[in-house]
Amino acid sequence: MSDARRTDSVLLLVAIVWGSSYLSAQTATSALPVLLVLFARYALSALACLGVVASRGRGLRRWTRDELRVGIPLGLTQAAVLVVETYGVAHTSAANAGLIISLTIVLTPLLDRTGHRGGLPPVFYAAAGLCVLAVALLMAGNGFHAPRLGDLLMLGAAVVRAGHVALVGRLTAGRAIRPLHLTTVQTLVGTTLFLTPAARDLPTLAHADAATWTQLLYLALFCSVFAFLAQTWAVQRTSASRASLLLGTEPIWAAAVGVALGGEHFTVLTGLGAVMMITGTYWGQSVERAHRTTSPRRTEVHPTEEDVRCPSTTPTDTTALTTPTTV
């Protein structure tokens, strides 16, 4: 297998893993309280990240001040994203969750103007409008009715995540921050935040069955740690645009996993909404990328270690940043 094909395969695997995370989260929250699931996911991720950092021979105390100063507020905003998202997944289908959260791709450029001047072209707002209409169809399900709680929460999660991604770009601009160390700080912040509210339910976690623990380990080790490290490895070997294209298939896999493994069904309305959502996000993504590459740069910085979701400097590809993910 050629290097290019191997890199594409890894990115596609990351998209599949992230797409499957919605059904795993839904399954875990059906057996355990949401806050307990979040604590377990963060704690397991933190232990794994600390193990990876230690195995690299750099020691556990080698964090820079910038990594700590940036990691703490980003840990807070990331925790806010996962709270809203996980409650949303618990009250809607995994397919809808994965599709609605992809709104982040078109919402983030509205909040993040790093790297280019001027407003976005009108055609971008047309793409965003198509996505909004798609959300309405996904919420309609079998027919138009009052919006469901889970869908509204996922819509809120997309907005909060867009704000989080914009904040990542702003706080990491011009700083030499290592993605693994930054993510480790975020997982430690999340573990600390959810420890107290989840404390009374910890005995429930101790008595969880093997299937529930399997879902928790999958969310922490595969959807968080593995996906992060694999993404970092792959992005360093390809362009941000190509990475964004492959990672942007996540909502497709979320829908496929929900239907194939979760027993979910698409009606005509939800099927049409899914097609419109994928079309709108890819359209908006391409418009934003073209606008960014042709508009004057605000600042020029020299990247040190690039990562799609947790860039070490000013993000060079907003759409690559906004592909939905987890910690």
Coordinates of C-alpha atoms in Angstrom, one line a residue:
M1 CA 0.0 0.0 0.0
S2 CA 1.4 3.4 -0.9
D3 CA 2.0 6.1 1.7
A4 CA -0.8 8.3 0.4
R5 CA -3.3 5.4 0.4
R6 CA -2.2 4.3 3.9
T7 CA -2.7 7.9 5.1
D8 CA -6.2 8.1 3.5
S9 CA -7.1 4.8 5.1
V10 CA -6.2 6.0 8.5
L11 CA -8.2 9.2 8.2
L12 CA -11.2 7.2 6.9
L13 CA -10.9 4.8 9.9
V14 CA -10.9 7.8 12.2
A15 CA -14.1 9.1 10.6
I16 CA -15.7 5.7 11.0
V17 CA -14.7 5.5 14.6
W18 CA -16.1 8.9 15.4
G19 CA -19.2 8.2 13.4
S20 CA -19.8 5.1 15.6
S21 CA -19.2 7.1 18.8
Y22 CA -22.8 8.3 18.8
L23 CA -24.4 4.9 19.0
S24 CA -21.8 3.8 21.6
A25 CA -22.6 6.9 23.7
Q26 CA -26.3 6.2 23.3
T27 CA -25.9 2.6 24.5
A28 CA -23.7 3.6 27.4
T29 CA -26.2 6.3 28.6
S30 CA -29.0 3.8 28.5
A31 CA -27.3 1.8 31.2
L32 CA -25.6 4.6 33.2
P33 CA -26.3 8.2 34.1
V34 CA -24.9 10.7 31.6
L35 CA -22.6 12.4 34.0
L36 CA -21.1 9.1 35.1
V37 CA -20.5 8.1 31.5
L38 CA -18.7 11.4 30.9
F39 CA -16.6 11.0 34.0
A40 CA -15.6 7.4 33.1
R41 CA -14.8 8.5 29.5
Y42 CA -12.6 11.4 30.6
A43 CA -10.9 9.4 33.3
L44 CA -10.0 6.5 31.1
S45 CA -8.9 8.9 28.3
A46 CA -6.7 10.8 30.8
L47 CA -5.0 7.7 32.1
A48 CA -4.3 6.6 28.5
C49 CA -2.9 10.0 27.5
L50 CA -0.7 10.1 30.6
G51 CA 0.6 6.7 29.7
V52 CA 1.4 7.8 26.1
V53 CA 3.2 10.9 27.3
A54 CA 5.2 8.9 29.8
S55 CA 6.1 6.3 27.2
R56 CA 7.6 8.9 25.0
G57 CA 10.3 9.5 27.6
R58 CA 9.6 13.2 28.1
G59 CA 8.4 12.8 31.6
L60 CA 5.1 13.8 33.2
R61 CA 6.3 17.3 34.2
R62 CA 7.3 18.6 30.8
W63 CA 4.3 20.7 30.1
T64 CA 4.9 24.3 29.1
R65 CA 3.1 27.2 30.7
D66 CA 1.2 27.8 27.4
E67 CA 0.0 24.3 27.3
L68 CA -1.4 24.6 30.8
R69 CA -2.9 28.1 30.3
V70 CA -4.6 27.1 27.1
G71 CA -5.5 23.6 28.1
I72 CA -7.5 24.6 31.2
P73 CA -10.0 26.9 29.5
L74 CA -10.3 24.6 26.5
G75 CA -10.9 21.7 28.8
L76 CA -13.8 23.6 30.3
T77 CA -15.3 24.4 26.9
Q78 CA -14.8 20.9 25.6
A79 CA -16.5 19.5 28.7
A80 CA -19.5 21.9 27.9
V81 CA -19.6 20.4 24.4
L82 CA -19.7 16.8 25.6
V83 CA -22.3 17.5 28.3
V84 CA -24.8 18.9 25.8
E85 CA -23.8 16.4 23.1
T86 CA -24.1 13.3 25.4
Y87 CA -27.5 14.4 26.8
G88 CA -28.6 15.0 23.2
V89 CA -27.5 11.6 22.0
A90 CA -29.4 10.0 24.9
H91 CA -32.7 11.6 23.6
T92 CA -32.4 11.2 19.8
S93 CA -31.2 8.7 17.3
A94 CA -27.5 8.1 16.7
A95 CA -28.0 8.9 13.0
N96 CA -29.7 12.3 13.7
A97 CA -27.0 13.1 16.3
G98 CA -24.1 12.6 13.8
L99 CA -25.9 14.5 11.1
I100 CA -27.0 17.5 13.2
I101 CA -23.6 17.9 14.8
S102 CA -22.0 18.3 11.4
L103 CA -23.6 21.8 11.4
T104 CA -20.4 22.7 13.2
I105 CA -18.6 22.8 9.8
V106 CA -20.7 25.7 8.6
L107 CA -21.2 27.4 12.0
T108 CA -17.5 27.7 12.9
P109 CA -16.5 30.1 10.0
L110 CA -19.2 32.4 11.2
L111 CA -17.5 32.7 14.6
D112 CA -13.8 32.3 13.6
R113 CA -12.4 34.9 11.3
T114 CA -8.8 34.0 12.1
G115 CA -6.6 34.2 9.0
H116 CA -8.8 36.2 6.6
R117 CA -10.5 39.6 6.3
G118 CA -14.0 40.5 5.3
G119 CA -17.3 38.7 5.4
L120 CA -18.0 35.4 3.9
P121 CA -19.5 35.4 0.4
P122 CA -23.3 35.1 0.0
V123 CA -23.1 31.6 -1.4
F124 CA -21.8 30.4 2.0
Y125 CA -25.0 31.6 3.7
A126 CA -27.0 29.7 1.0
A127 CA -25.1 26.5 2.0
A128 CA -25.8 27.3 5.7
G129 CA -29.5 27.8 4.9
L130 CA -29.6 24.4 3.2
C131 CA -28.2 22.9 6.4
V132 CA -30.8 24.6 8.6
L133 CA -33.5 23.3 6.3
A134 CA -31.9 19.8 6.6
V135 CA -32.1 20.0 10.4
A136 CA -35.8 20.8 10.2
L137 CA -36.4 17.7 8.1
L138 CA -34.3 15.6 10.5
M139 CA -36.3 16.8 13.4
A140 CA -39.5 16.2 11.6
G141 CA -38.9 12.4 11.5
N142 CA -42.2 10.8 10.5
G143 CA -43.9 14.1 10.1
F144 CA -43.7 17.7 11.1
H145 CA -44.2 18.2 14.9
A146 CA -42.8 20.0 17.8
P147 CA -38.9 19.7 17.9
R148 CA -37.7 16.8 20.0
L149 CA -35.5 17.4 23.0
G150 CA -32.5 15.4 21.7
D151 CA -32.4 17.1 18.4
L152 CA -32.5 20.5 20.0
L153 CA -29.7 19.5 22.3
M154 CA -27.6 18.3 19.4
L155 CA -28.3 21.6 17.7
G156 CA -27.1 23.4 20.8
A157 CA -24.0 21.1 20.9
A158 CA -23.1 22.1 17.3
V159 CA -23.3 25.8 18.3
V160 CA -21.2 25.2 21.5
R161 CA -18.7 23.1 19.6
A162 CA -18.3 25.8 16.9
G163 CA -17.5 28.3 19.7
H164 CA -15.0 25.9 21.2
V165 CA -13.2 25.4 17.9
A166 CA -13.1 29.1 17.3
L167 CA -11.6 29.5 20.8
V168 CA -9.0 26.8 20.0
G169 CA -7.8 28.9 17.1
R170 CA -7.7 32.1 19.1
L171 CA -5.9 30.7 22.2
T172 CA -3.3 28.6 20.3
A173 CA -2.4 31.2 17.7
G174 CA 1.4 31.7 17.5
R175 CA 2.1 29.3 20.4
A176 CA 4.2 26.2 20.3
I177 CA 1.7 23.8 21.8
R178 CA 2.0 20.0 21.4
P179 CA -1.4 18.5 20.6
L180 CA -0.9 15.4 22.8
H181 CA 0.0 17.5 25.9
L182 CA -2.8 19.9 25.3
T183 CA -5.3 17.0 25.0
T184 CA -4.0 15.4 28.2
V185 CA -4.6 18.7 30.1
Q186 CA -8.1 18.8 28.7
T187 CA -8.9 15.2 29.8
L188 CA -7.6 15.9 33.3
V189 CA -9.8 19.1 33.5
G190 CA -12.8 17.1 32.4
T191 CA -12.1 14.3 34.8
T192 CA -11.9 16.8 37.7
L193 CA -15.1 18.5 36.6
F194 CA -17.2 15.4 36.4
L195 CA -15.8 13.7 39.5
T196 CA -18.0 15.5 42.0
P197 CA -21.4 15.3 40.2
A198 CA -20.7 11.6 39.3
A199 CA -19.4 10.6 42.8
R200 CA -22.6 9.3 44.2
D201 CA -23.1 7.1 41.2
L202 CA -19.6 5.5 41.3
P203 CA -20.9 2.3 42.9
T204 CA -23.2 1.9 39.8
L205 CA -20.1 2.1 37.6
A206 CA -18.4 -0.6 39.7
H207 CA -21.4 -3.0 39.1
A208 CA -21.8 -2.2 35.4
D209 CA -21.8 -5.2 33.1
A210 CA -19.2 -6.2 30.6
A211 CA -21.2 -4.7 27.6
T212 CA -21.3 -1.3 29.3
W213 CA -17.6 -1.3 30.1
T214 CA -16.9 -2.3 26.5
Q215 CA -18.8 0.8 25.4
L216 CA -16.9 3.1 27.9
L217 CA -13.5 1.7 26.9
Y218 CA -14.4 2.1 23.2
L219 CA -15.4 5.7 23.7
A220 CA -12.3 6.5 25.7
L221 CA -9.6 4.5 24.0
F222 CA -10.8 4.4 20.4
C223 CA -13.0 7.4 19.9
S224 CA -10.7 9.7 21.9
V225 CA -7.1 8.6 22.3
F226 CA -6.7 6.3 19.2
A227 CA -8.6 8.7 17.0
F228 CA -6.6 11.7 18.2
L229 CA -3.2 10.0 17.7
A230 CA -4.1 8.5 14.4
Q231 CA -5.5 11.8 13.1
T232 CA -2.3 13.7 14.2
W233 CA -0.1 11.1 12.4
A234 CA -2.2 11.2 9.2
V235 CA -2.6 15.0 9.0
Q236 CA 1.2 15.4 9.1
R237 CA 1.4 13.4 5.9
T238 CA -1.4 15.0 3.8
S239 CA -3.0 18.3 3.2
A240 CA -5.5 19.8 5.5
S241 CA -8.1 20.0 2.7
R242 CA -7.8 16.3 1.9
A243 CA -7.9 15.4 5.6
S244 CA -11.0 17.6 6.0
L245 CA -12.7 15.8 3.0
L246 CA -12.1 12.3 4.5
L247 CA -13.0 13.3 8.1
G248 CA -16.1 15.0 6.8
T249 CA -17.6 11.6 6.0
E250 CA -18.2 11.1 9.7
P251 CA -22.0 11.9 9.6
I252 CA -22.4 9.4 6.8
W253 CA -20.8 6.7 9.0
A254 CA -22.9 7.9 12.0
A255 CA -26.1 7.3 10.0
A256 CA -24.8 4.0 8.6
V257 CA -23.9 2.6 12.0
G258 CA -27.2 3.8 13.5
V259 CA -29.2 2.1 10.8
A260 CA -27.1 -1.1 10.5
L261 CA -26.3 -1.7 14.2
G262 CA -28.8 0.4 16.1
G263 CA -31.9 -0.7 14.3
E264 CA -32.8 2.9 13.3
H265 CA -34.9 3.7 10.3
F266 CA -34.9 6.5 7.8
T267 CA -38.2 7.9 6.6
V268 CA -38.4 9.9 3.4
L269 CA -38.1 13.1 5.3
T270 CA -35.1 12.1 7.4
G271 CA -33.4 10.6 4.3
L272 CA -33.9 13.8 2.4
G273 CA -32.6 15.8 5.4
A274 CA -29.5 13.6 5.6
V275 CA -28.7 14.2 1.9
M276 CA -29.3 17.9 2.3
M277 CA -27.1 18.1 5.4
I278 CA -24.2 16.3 3.8
T279 CA -24.5 18.4 0.6
G280 CA -24.8 21.7 2.6
T281 CA -21.8 21.0 4.8
Y282 CA -19.5 20.0 2.0
W283 CA -20.7 23.0 -0.1
G284 CA -20.2 25.4 2.8
Q285 CA -16.8 23.8 3.5
S286 CA -15.6 24.3 0.0
V287 CA -16.8 27.9 -0.2
E288 CA -15.1 28.8 3.1
R289 CA -11.9 27.2 2.0
A290 CA -11.8 29.0 -1.3
H291 CA -12.6 32.3 0.4
R292 CA -9.9 31.8 2.9
T293 CA -7.2 31.0 0.4
T294 CA -8.0 34.1 -1.8
S295 CA -8.5 36.6 1.0
P296 CA -5.6 38.5 2.6
R297 CA -4.1 36.9 5.7
R298 CA -4.5 38.9 9.0
T299 CA -1.3 37.5 10.5
E300 CA 1.4 35.1 9.5
V301 CA 2.7 32.6 11.9
H302 CA 5.0 29.6 11.6
P303 CA 3.4 26.4 12.6
T304 CA 5.3 24.0 14.8
E305 CA 3.2 20.8 15.0
E306 CA 0.0 20.7 13.1
D307 CA -3.2 18.9 14.2
V308 CA -6.6 19.1 12.7
R309 CA -8.6 19.4 15.9
C310 CA -6.1 20.9 18.3
P311 CA -3.8 23.0 16.2
S312 CA -0.6 24.3 17.7
T313 CA -0.8 27.6 15.9
T314 CA -3.5 29.6 14.1
P315 CA -5.7 27.1 12.2
T316 CA -4.9 26.9 8.5
D317 CA -8.1 25.0 7.7
T318 CA -11.2 25.8 9.6
T319 CA -13.2 23.0 8.0
A320 CA -10.6 20.5 9.1
L321 CA -11.0 21.7 12.6
T322 CA -14.7 21.4 12.7
T323 CA -15.2 17.8 11.7
P324 CA -17.2 16.6 14.7
T325 CA -15.2 14.7 17.3
T326 CA -14.7 14.1 20.7
V327 CA -12.1 14.7 23.3

